[in-house]
Coordinates of C-alpha atoms and ligand atoms in Angstrom, one line a residue:
Chain A
X1 CA -33.1 0.5 30.2
X2 CA -34.7 -1.9 27.6
X3 CA -35.1 1.1 25.2
X4 CA -31.4 1.9 25.7
X5 CA -30.3 -1.5 24.7
X6 CA -32.8 -1.8 21.9
X7 CA -31.3 1.5 20.5
X8 CA -27.9 0.1 21.0
X9 CA -28.6 -3.0 19.1
X10 CA -30.0 -1.2 16.1
X11 CA -27.1 1.2 16.3
X12 CA -24.6 -1.7 16.3
X13 CA -26.4 -3.2 13.3
X14 CA -26.5 0.0 11.4
X15 CA -22.8 0.7 12.4
X16 CA -21.8 -2.7 11.1
X17 CA -23.2 -1.8 7.7
X18 CA -21.2 1.5 7.8
X19 CA -18.1 -0.3 8.9
X20 CA -18.3 -2.8 6.1
X21 CA -18.5 0.1 3.6
X22 CA -16.0 2.2 5.4
X23 CA -13.5 -0.7 5.1
X24 CA -13.6 -0.3 1.4
X25 CA -13.0 3.5 1.5
X26 CA -10.1 3.1 4.0
X27 CA -8.4 0.2 2.3
X28 CA -8.5 1.9 -1.2
X29 CA -7.3 5.1 0.4
X30 CA -4.6 3.4 2.3
X31 CA -3.3 1.7 -0.8
X32 CA -4.1 3.8 -3.8
X33 CA -4.2 7.1 -1.9
X34 CA -7.4 8.0 -3.5
X35 CA -11.0 8.7 -2.3
X36 CA -13.1 6.3 -4.3
X37 CA -16.4 8.2 -4.3
X38 CA -17.9 5.5 -6.5
X39 CA -17.7 3.0 -3.7
X40 CA -21.2 3.8 -2.3
X41 CA -22.7 3.1 -5.7
X42 CA -21.2 -0.4 -5.6
X43 CA -23.6 -1.0 -2.8
X44 CA -26.6 0.0 -5.0
X45 CA -25.3 -2.3 -7.9
X46 CA -24.9 -5.1 -5.4
X47 CA -28.5 -4.7 -4.2
X48 CA -29.8 -4.6 -7.8
X49 CA -27.8 -7.8 -8.6
X50 CA -29.6 -9.5 -5.8
X51 CA -33.1 -8.6 -6.7
X52 CA -32.5 -9.2 -10.4
X53 CA -31.3 -12.7 -9.7
X54 CA -34.2 -13.5 -7.5
X55 CA -36.6 -12.0 -10.1
X56 CA -35.2 -14.3 -12.8
X57 CA -36.5 -17.4 -10.8
X58 CA -38.1 -17.7 -7.4
X59 CA -36.4 -21.0 -7.2
X60 CA -32.9 -19.5 -6.9
X61 CA -31.9 -19.6 -3.2
X62 CA -31.1 -16.2 -1.6
X63 CA -27.6 -17.4 -0.8
X64 CA -26.9 -17.9 -4.5
X65 CA -28.1 -14.4 -5.2
X66 CA -25.7 -13.1 -2.6
X67 CA -22.8 -15.0 -4.2
X68 CA -23.8 -13.5 -7.6
X69 CA -24.0 -10.1 -6.2
X70 CA -20.5 -10.4 -4.6
X71 CA -19.1 -11.5 -8.0
X72 CA -20.9 -8.7 -9.9
X73 CA -19.5 -6.1 -7.4
X74 CA -15.9 -7.5 -7.5
X75 CA -15.9 -7.5 -11.2
X76 CA -17.3 -4.0 -11.3
X77 CA -14.9 -2.6 -8.7
X78 CA -11.8 -4.1 -10.5
X79 CA -13.1 -2.9 -13.8
X80 CA -13.6 0.6 -12.5
X81 CA -10.0 0.5 -11.1
X82 CA -8.6 -0.7 -14.4
X83 CA -10.2 1.7 -16.8
X84 CA -10.9 4.8 -14.8
X85 CA -8.3 5.0 -12.0
X86 CA -5.2 3.1 -13.2
X87 CA -4.4 5.5 -16.1
X88 CA -4.5 8.3 -13.5
X89 CA -2.1 6.6 -11.1
X90 CA 0.3 9.7 -11.4
X91 CA -2.3 12.3 -11.9
X92 CA -3.1 15.1 -9.4
X93 CA -5.5 13.8 -6.7
X94 CA -8.1 16.4 -7.8
X95 CA -8.3 14.8 -11.2
X96 CA -8.8 11.4 -9.6
X97 CA -11.5 12.7 -7.2
X98 CA -13.5 14.2 -10.1
X99 CA -13.2 11.0 -12.2
X100 CA -14.5 9.1 -9.1
X101 CA -17.4 11.4 -8.8
X102 CA -18.0 10.9 -12.6
X103 CA -18.0 7.1 -12.1
X104 CA -20.5 7.5 -9.4
X105 CA -23.0 9.4 -11.6
X106 CA -22.3 7.1 -14.4
X107 CA -23.3 4.1 -12.2
X108 CA -26.5 5.8 -10.8
X109 CA -27.6 6.9 -14.3
X110 CA -27.0 3.4 -15.7
X111 CA -29.2 2.0 -12.9
X112 CA -31.8 4.6 -13.6
X113 CA -31.8 3.6 -17.3
X114 CA -32.0 -0.1 -16.6
X115 CA -34.2 -0.3 -13.5
X116 CA -36.1 3.0 -13.6
X117 CA -36.5 5.5 -10.8
X118 CA -39.2 3.9 -8.8
X119 CA -38.2 2.0 -5.7
X120 CA -38.0 -1.8 -5.8
X121 CA -38.6 -4.0 -2.8
X122 CA -35.7 -5.9 -1.5
X123 CA -36.2 -9.3 0.1
X124 CA -34.3 -12.5 0.5
X125 CA -35.6 -15.9 1.5
X126 CA -33.2 -16.4 4.4
X127 CA -34.2 -13.1 6.1
X128 CA -37.3 -14.9 7.5
X129 CA -35.5 -18.2 8.2
X130 CA -33.6 -16.7 11.2
X131 CA -35.9 -16.5 14.1
X132 CA -35.9 -13.3 16.0
X133 CA -34.3 -13.6 19.4
X134 CA -34.9 -11.8 22.8
X135 CA -32.1 -11.0 25.1
X136 CA -34.1 -10.0 28.2
X137 CA -36.7 -7.7 26.7
X138 CA -34.4 -6.6 23.9
X139 CA -35.7 -7.7 20.6
X140 CA -33.3 -8.7 17.8
X141 CA -34.8 -9.6 14.4
X142 CA -33.2 -12.1 11.9
X143 CA -31.5 -9.6 9.7
X144 CA -30.1 -7.6 12.5
X145 CA -28.6 -10.7 14.1
X146 CA -27.2 -11.8 10.8
X147 CA -25.6 -8.4 10.2
X148 CA -23.9 -8.5 13.6
X149 CA -22.6 -12.0 13.3
X150 CA -21.4 -11.8 9.7
X151 CA -19.7 -8.4 10.3
X152 CA -17.9 -9.7 13.3
X153 CA -16.7 -12.7 11.4
X154 CA -15.6 -10.6 8.4
X155 CA -13.7 -8.2 10.7
X156 CA -11.9 -11.0 12.4
X157 CA -10.9 -12.6 9.1
X158 CA -9.9 -9.4 7.5
X159 CA -7.7 -8.4 10.5
X160 CA -5.9 -11.9 10.3
X161 CA -5.6 -11.6 6.6
X162 CA -3.9 -8.1 6.7
X163 CA -1.6 -9.0 9.7
X164 CA -0.7 -12.5 9.2
X165 CA -0.8 -13.6 5.6
X166 CA 1.9 -12.9 2.9
X167 CA -0.6 -11.0 0.7
X168 CA -1.9 -9.1 3.6
X169 CA 1.6 -7.9 4.5
X170 CA 2.2 -7.1 0.9
X171 CA -0.9 -4.8 1.0
X172 CA 0.6 -3.1 4.1
X173 CA 3.9 -2.7 2.3
X174 CA 2.2 -1.1 -0.7
X175 CA 0.3 1.3 1.5
X176 CA 3.4 2.4 3.2
X177 CA 5.7 2.8 0.3
X178 CA 4.9 1.7 -3.3
X179 CA 8.5 2.0 -4.6
X180 CA 10.0 0.1 -1.8
X181 CA 7.3 -2.5 -2.2
X182 CA 8.0 -2.9 -5.9
X183 CA 11.7 -3.3 -5.1
X184 CA 10.8 -6.2 -2.8
X185 CA 9.2 -8.0 -5.8
X186 CA 5.6 -7.0 -5.0
X187 CA 3.4 -6.4 -8.0
X188 CA 1.9 -3.1 -6.9
X189 CA -0.8 -3.0 -9.6
X190 CA -2.0 -6.4 -8.7
X191 CA -2.1 -5.5 -5.1
X192 CA -4.2 -2.5 -5.8
X193 CA -6.5 -4.7 -7.9
X194 CA -6.8 -7.1 -4.9
X195 CA -7.7 -4.2 -2.6
X196 CA -10.5 -3.0 -4.9
X197 CA -11.8 -6.6 -5.1
X198 CA -11.9 -6.9 -1.3
X199 CA -13.5 -3.6 -0.9
X200 CA -16.2 -4.3 -3.5
X201 CA -17.0 -7.7 -2.0
X202 CA -17.5 -6.1 1.4
X203 CA -19.8 -3.5 -0.3
X204 CA -21.8 -6.3 -1.8
X205 CA -22.3 -7.9 1.7
X206 CA -23.2 -4.5 3.1
X207 CA -25.8 -4.1 0.3
X208 CA -27.5 -7.2 1.5
X209 CA -27.8 -5.9 5.0
X210 CA -28.7 -2.4 4.0
X211 CA -31.4 -3.7 1.6
X212 CA -32.6 -6.1 4.4
X213 CA -32.9 -3.2 6.9
X214 CA -34.5 -0.7 4.6
X215 CA -36.5 -3.2 2.5
X216 CA -36.5 -0.9 -0.6
X217 CA -33.8 0.2 -3.1
X218 CA -33.6 2.8 -5.8
X219 CA -30.7 4.0 -8.1
X220 CA -29.6 6.6 -5.4
X221 CA -29.6 4.0 -2.6
X222 CA -25.8 3.9 -2.3
X223 CA -25.3 7.7 -1.8
X224 CA -26.4 8.0 1.9
X225 CA -24.7 4.9 3.3
X226 CA -21.8 5.8 1.1
X227 CA -21.4 9.3 2.5
X228 CA -22.0 8.0 6.1
X229 CA -19.4 5.2 5.6
X230 CA -16.9 7.7 4.2
X231 CA -17.5 9.9 7.2
X232 CA -17.0 6.9 9.4
X233 CA -13.7 6.1 7.7
X234 CA -12.5 9.6 8.3
X235 CA -13.9 9.6 11.8
X236 CA -11.9 6.4 12.6
X237 CA -8.8 7.7 10.7
X238 CA -8.7 7.2 7.0
X239 CA -6.3 4.5 6.0
X240 CA -6.7 2.6 9.2
X241 CA -8.6 -0.7 9.1
X242 CA -9.4 -0.9 12.9
X243 CA -10.3 2.8 12.5
X244 CA -12.9 2.1 9.9
X245 CA -14.4 -0.7 12.0
X246 CA -14.7 1.5 15.1
X247 CA -15.7 4.6 13.2
X248 CA -18.5 2.8 11.4
X249 CA -19.9 1.2 14.6
X250 CA -19.7 4.4 16.6
X251 CA -21.3 6.4 13.8
X252 CA -24.2 3.9 13.6
X253 CA -24.7 4.0 17.3
X254 CA -24.5 7.8 17.5
X255 CA -27.0 8.0 14.7
X256 CA -29.5 5.8 16.3
X257 CA -29.3 7.4 19.7
X258 CA -29.5 10.9 18.0
X259 CA -32.5 9.7 16.1
X260 CA -34.2 8.6 19.3
X261 CA -33.6 11.9 21.0
X262 CA -34.4 14.4 18.3
X263 CA -35.1 12.5 15.1
X264 CA -34.9 15.1 12.4
X265 CA -31.5 16.3 13.7
X266 CA -29.7 12.9 13.7
X267 CA -27.7 13.5 10.6
X268 CA -26.6 16.9 11.8
X269 CA -25.5 15.5 15.1
X270 CA -23.5 12.7 13.3
X271 CA -21.5 15.4 11.4
X272 CA -21.2 17.7 14.5
X273 CA -19.5 14.7 16.3
X274 CA -17.2 14.2 13.2
X275 CA -16.2 17.8 13.2
X276 CA -15.4 17.7 17.0
X277 CA -13.3 14.6 16.6
X278 CA -11.4 16.1 13.7
X279 CA -10.7 19.3 15.5
X280 CA -9.5 17.5 18.5
X281 CA -7.6 14.8 16.6
X282 CA -7.2 15.7 12.9
X283 CA -6.0 12.2 12.0
X284 CA -9.2 10.6 13.2
X285 CA -9.7 8.2 16.2
X286 CA -7.1 5.6 15.3
X287 CA -5.3 7.4 12.4
X288 CA -1.5 7.6 12.8
X289 CA 0.9 10.2 12.0
X290 CA 4.2 8.7 10.9
X291 CA 7.4 10.3 11.9
X292 CA 10.0 9.6 9.3
X293 CA 13.6 9.5 10.3
X294 CA 16.1 10.6 7.6
Chain B
X1 CA 32.2 -11.2 -16.8
X2 CA 30.0 -8.3 -17.4
X3 CA 27.2 -8.4 -14.8
X4 CA 25.5 -5.0 -15.4
X5 CA 25.9 -3.0 -18.6
X6 CA 24.3 0.4 -18.8
X7 CA 24.3 1.7 -22.3
X8 CA 23.7 5.3 -23.4
X9 CA 20.7 6.1 -21.1
X10 CA 18.8 9.4 -21.0
X11 CA 16.3 9.9 -18.2
X12 CA 13.9 12.8 -17.9
X13 CA 11.7 14.1 -15.1
X14 CA 9.1 15.9 -17.2
X15 CA 11.3 18.4 -19.0
X16 CA 14.2 18.1 -16.8
X17 CA 16.9 16.1 -18.5
X18 CA 18.5 14.4 -15.4
X19 CA 20.7 11.7 -17.1
X20 CA 22.5 12.4 -20.3
X21 CA 24.0 9.7 -22.4
X22 CA 25.4 7.8 -19.5
X23 CA 27.0 4.4 -20.1
X24 CA 29.0 2.2 -17.6
X25 CA 29.4 -1.3 -16.6
X26 CA 29.8 -3.5 -13.5
X27 CA 31.8 -6.7 -13.7
X28 CA 31.0 -9.7 -11.7
X29 CA 32.7 -9.5 -8.3
X30 CA 33.5 -5.8 -8.4
X31 CA 32.7 -3.0 -6.2
X32 CA 31.9 0.0 -8.4
X33 CA 31.3 3.4 -7.0
X34 CA 29.2 6.2 -8.5
X35 CA 30.2 9.5 -6.9
X36 CA 29.2 13.1 -7.6
X37 CA 27.7 16.2 -6.0
X38 CA 24.1 16.6 -4.9
X39 CA 21.7 16.4 -7.8
X40 CA 24.4 15.0 -10.2
X41 CA 21.9 12.0 -11.0
X42 CA 23.3 9.1 -8.9
X43 CA 19.9 8.0 -7.4
X44 CA 18.2 8.5 -10.8
X45 CA 20.6 6.1 -12.4
X46 CA 20.0 3.5 -9.7
X47 CA 16.3 3.9 -10.0
X48 CA 16.4 3.5 -13.8
X49 CA 18.5 0.3 -13.4
X50 CA 15.9 -1.1 -11.0
X51 CA 13.0 -0.2 -13.2
X52 CA 11.4 2.5 -11.1
X53 CA 12.3 5.1 -13.9
X54 CA 12.5 4.6 -17.6
X55 CA 15.3 5.7 -20.0
X56 CA 14.2 7.2 -23.3
X57 CA 17.1 5.8 -25.1
X58 CA 19.7 3.0 -24.9
X59 CA 19.6 -0.3 -23.0
X60 CA 20.3 -1.8 -19.7
X61 CA 21.4 -5.5 -19.4
X62 CA 21.9 -7.6 -16.4
X63 CA 23.7 -11.0 -16.6
X64 CA 23.4 -10.7 -20.4
X65 CA 19.7 -10.3 -20.3
X66 CA 18.1 -7.1 -21.5
X67 CA 16.1 -5.5 -18.7
X68 CA 15.5 -2.1 -20.2
X69 CA 11.7 -2.6 -20.1
X70 CA 11.4 -5.2 -17.3
X71 CA 8.9 -4.3 -14.6
X72 CA 10.7 -3.3 -11.3
X73 CA 9.1 -6.1 -9.3
X74 CA 10.5 -8.8 -11.5
X75 CA 14.1 -7.8 -11.0
X76 CA 14.7 -9.2 -7.5
X77 CA 14.1 -12.7 -8.8
X78 CA 16.8 -12.1 -11.3
X79 CA 19.2 -11.3 -8.5
X80 CA 19.2 -7.6 -8.2
X81 CA 18.6 -5.7 -5.0
X82 CA 18.3 -2.0 -4.6
X83 CA 18.8 -0.3 -1.1
X84 CA 17.2 3.1 -1.9
X85 CA 18.3 6.5 -0.7
X86 CA 16.8 7.2 2.7
X87 CA 16.4 3.5 3.5
X88 CA 12.8 3.3 2.7
X89 CA 12.2 0.4 5.2
X90 CA 8.5 -0.1 6.2
X91 CA 8.3 2.0 9.2
X92 CA 5.0 0.7 10.6
X93 CA 6.1 -2.9 10.3
X94 CA 8.3 -4.8 12.8
X95 CA 12.0 -5.6 12.0
X96 CA 11.0 -9.3 11.4
X97 CA 8.2 -8.3 9.0
X98 CA 10.6 -6.0 7.1
X99 CA 12.8 -9.0 6.6
X100 CA 9.8 -11.1 5.5
X101 CA 9.2 -8.5 2.9
X102 CA 12.7 -8.8 1.7
X103 CA 12.0 -12.5 1.2
X104 CA 8.6 -11.9 -0.4
X105 CA 9.4 -13.7 -3.6
X106 CA 11.0 -16.7 -1.9
X107 CA 9.1 -19.9 -1.8
X108 CA 11.8 -21.8 0.1
X109 CA 12.3 -21.8 3.8
X110 CA 14.5 -18.7 4.5
X111 CA 14.9 -19.0 8.2
X112 CA 18.6 -19.6 7.9
X113 CA 19.1 -16.4 6.0
X114 CA 17.3 -14.5 8.7
X115 CA 19.7 -16.0 11.1
X116 CA 22.7 -14.9 9.0
X117 CA 21.2 -11.4 8.7
X118 CA 21.1 -11.4 12.5
X119 CA 24.6 -12.6 12.8
X120 CA 25.8 -9.7 10.6
X121 CA 23.5 -7.2 12.4
X122 CA 23.2 -8.4 16.0
X123 CA 21.4 -5.1 16.8
X124 CA 18.5 -6.2 14.6
X125 CA 18.1 -9.5 16.4
X126 CA 17.7 -7.8 19.8
X127 CA 15.0 -5.6 18.2
X128 CA 13.3 -8.1 15.9
X129 CA 9.8 -7.4 17.2
X130 CA 10.3 -3.7 17.5
X131 CA 8.4 -1.4 15.0
X132 CA 11.0 -0.3 12.5
X133 CA 10.0 3.3 12.7
X134 CA 11.4 3.4 16.2
X135 CA 14.9 2.3 15.3
X136 CA 17.8 4.7 15.2
X137 CA 19.1 5.9 11.8
X138 CA 22.0 3.4 11.9
X139 CA 19.7 0.5 12.8
X140 CA 17.3 1.5 10.0
X141 CA 20.3 1.4 7.6
X142 CA 21.2 -2.0 8.8
X143 CA 17.6 -3.2 8.4
X144 CA 17.5 -1.8 4.8
X145 CA 20.6 -3.8 4.0
X146 CA 19.4 -6.9 5.8
X147 CA 16.1 -6.7 4.0
X148 CA 17.8 -6.5 0.7
X149 CA 20.1 -9.5 1.5
X150 CA 17.0 -11.6 2.1
X151 CA 16.5 -11.7 -1.6
X152 CA 20.0 -13.4 -2.0
X153 CA 21.1 -10.8 -4.6
X154 CA 24.1 -11.2 -6.8
X155 CA 24.2 -7.5 -7.5
X156 CA 23.5 -5.2 -4.5
X157 CA 23.0 -1.5 -5.2
X158 CA 23.4 0.8 -2.3
X159 CA 22.3 4.4 -2.4
X160 CA 24.2 6.5 0.1
X161 CA 24.3 3.9 2.9
X162 CA 26.4 6.2 5.1
X163 CA 24.0 9.1 4.9
X164 CA 23.3 10.8 8.2
X165 CA 25.4 8.4 10.3
X166 CA 27.9 9.0 13.0
X167 CA 31.5 8.3 11.9
X168 CA 31.8 5.0 13.8
X169 CA 28.7 3.8 12.2
X170 CA 30.0 4.9 8.7
X171 CA 33.1 2.7 9.3
X172 CA 30.9 -0.1 10.4
X173 CA 28.7 0.1 7.4
X174 CA 31.7 0.2 5.0
X175 CA 33.1 -2.8 6.9
X176 CA 30.0 -4.8 6.1
X177 CA 30.0 -3.7 2.6
X178 CA 33.6 -5.1 2.3
X179 CA 32.4 -8.3 4.0
X180 CA 29.6 -8.7 1.6
X181 CA 31.8 -8.1 -1.3
X182 CA 34.3 -10.8 0.0
X183 CA 31.5 -13.2 0.4
X184 CA 30.8 -12.9 -3.3
X185 CA 28.2 -10.1 -3.8
X186 CA 28.9 -7.6 -6.5
X187 CA 28.3 -4.1 -5.4
X188 CA 27.3 -0.8 -7.0
X189 CA 27.8 1.9 -4.4
X190 CA 26.5 5.4 -4.7
X191 CA 28.1 7.7 -2.1
X192 CA 28.6 11.3 -1.1
X193 CA 31.5 10.2 1.0
X194 CA 33.8 10.0 -2.0
X195 CA 37.0 9.2 0.1
X196 CA 35.5 6.1 1.7
X197 CA 33.9 5.0 -1.5
X198 CA 37.0 5.3 -3.5
X199 CA 39.0 3.5 -0.9
X200 CA 36.9 0.2 -1.3
X201 CA 36.0 0.6 -4.9
X202 CA 37.7 -1.4 -7.7
X203 CA 36.5 1.2 -10.1
X204 CA 34.4 4.4 -9.9
X205 CA 32.5 6.8 -12.1
X206 CA 32.3 10.5 -11.3
X207 CA 29.0 12.1 -12.3
X208 CA 28.6 15.8 -13.1
X209 CA 25.1 17.2 -13.9
X210 CA 23.9 14.0 -15.3
X211 CA 27.0 13.0 -17.3
X212 CA 29.9 10.7 -16.6
X213 CA 32.8 13.2 -16.2
X214 CA 35.6 10.9 -15.2
X215 CA 36.1 7.2 -14.6
X216 CA 38.9 5.0 -13.5
X217 CA 40.1 2.6 -10.7
X218 CA 39.4 3.7 -7.2
X219 CA 43.1 4.3 -6.6
X220 CA 43.6 6.4 -9.7
X221 CA 40.6 8.7 -8.8
X222 CA 41.6 8.9 -5.2
X223 CA 45.1 10.1 -6.3
X224 CA 43.8 12.6 -9.0
X225 CA 44.2 16.3 -8.1
X226 CA 41.1 17.2 -9.8
X227 CA 39.0 14.8 -7.9
X228 CA 40.7 15.6 -4.6
X229 CA 39.8 19.3 -5.2
X230 CA 36.2 18.7 -6.2
X231 CA 35.2 15.8 -3.9
X232 CA 37.7 15.0 -1.2
X233 CA 37.9 18.5 0.2
X234 CA 41.6 19.0 -0.6
Ligands
LIG1 N1 11.1 13.4 -8.7 C1 11.8 14.4 -9.4 N2 11.2 15.3 -10.1 C2 11.9 16.3 -10.8 N3 13.2 16.3 -10.7 C3 13.9 15.4 -10.0 C4 13.2 14.4 -9.3 N4 14.2 13.6 -8.7 C5 15.3 14.1 -9.0 N5 15.2 15.2 -9.8 C6 16.3 16.0 -10.3 O1 17.2 15.1 -11.1 C7 18.5 15.5 -10.8 C8 19.2 14.3 -10.3 O2 18.7 13.9 -9.0 P1 19.2 12.7 -8.2 O3 18.3 12.5 -7.0 O4 19.4 11.5 -9.1 O5 20.6 13.2 -7.7 P2 21.6 12.5 -6.7 O6 23.0 12.5 -7.4 O7 21.2 11.2 -6.2 O8 21.7 13.6 -5.5 P3 21.9 13.4 -4.0 O9 23.3 13.2 -3.7 O10 21.4 14.7 -3.4 O11 21.1 12.4 -3.5 C9 18.5 16.7 -9.9 O12 18.7 17.9 -10.5 C10 17.1 16.6 -9.2 O13 16.7 17.9 -8.9
LIG2 MG1 20.6 10.7 -4.4

């Protein structure tokens, strides 16, 4: 039983990371109707931003490095949207997809050029400050605990933002109908920028937890969590915010249990589950199909 | 006074030349109807006025201000509202949230205006917390009009408000258009239902394949044999 809960905790923690990244995919998809395949690489950039900051001076507190990483990712995400995606707003989706893959390679290669191919250790001072806790015999280390708490807070805040605030409602309006939103006086371009900014900030936060859990990063670090989180977003229903949260968490839990059972097959099991869900419910767990009345 | 002046516009969809040298105007306090067959270009004209499409030539001015290149989202603050074809309400939002979106640009307290929308459309009040996608077609049209009124427009552009509605509802919608007009709103009305549109319009323009074919007062056009044959089924 202890082992079950131990696996559950590490699954929830991994799933939280996937969920944070999946939110970026799903929000951008919901609003700009595009798959931003460079989103995973934002995580990598966020992680390098952290270790670069800490490398400059040991005296810089970890939390400052986190803030810098968030700023770097937001600026990067918004810049990518402005230069790479905005000119393609009316282009066929395949063109946009190929551009996104191009941006992803560009980021990876830039990182390779600047930081080299060898892995770098990822550590922040506050990881050790939080004491591990025991619930019964279940052990929860500092970074896992932090991941869970911060993710829950972010999810609640994001849900309130989307549902209750004026800007959040504007985002929902844009995701439903850009022209109608424009007619309401909503600046659609600015709303899309905001979405990229939020998604990138969440990716930066995810990079801290991912780096904390795996302790090493390299230029391709963003690929695997990126693909998993994308899977999670599709799993939960792409475009749906609660779907991304649920999909991410379930995916993390399934992956950890699968790893426990037959370790080398865990990724395969994850994707088999995805395929089954999509066959049974093509819109994903919480995805909606809208019936339009004419 | 001239409220809206459309001057020699030409609009294209790629290579399709949808609007050809169209000019017309709407004076303050008028109801002006644009009528014409399917594909004549009525919706394209409205979208061009509200900045969703661009004309290759000419100019559009609103209250003596050039808006030819103004971004669509800036027009509502200038007093223009466009209820698009097919209503285009936010189907996943509640009735109330749709009205909130109509008041998106407003910084003042607009509670009173919500009340007056509910007075005009009591059905909406009963359903204020219902998801808009579950409303009937007529209710959706009411919501689309109510949402537009939240911006307190001086010019209300309506694209086929009677589309797909039962005759009683059509009468009701036309009644409301009249009321809005009487309370001081200038109206540009696009309609397939030429008979009803001409009956309430001060003036009308008849579009044929992207061009203004005929124009005149509502009465004149309703009496013209040519118009009767082509649009009034007689
Ligand atoms: N998005 C588009 N792409 C290409 N052509 C279009 C597009 N929208 C409209 N058209 C064409 O432009 C012309 C005018 O269309 P428009 O929708 O303005 O007509 P309408 O008078 O509003 O017709 P209806 O009464 O059916 O609504 C038509 O020939 C139509 O096929
Ligand atoms: Mg039309």
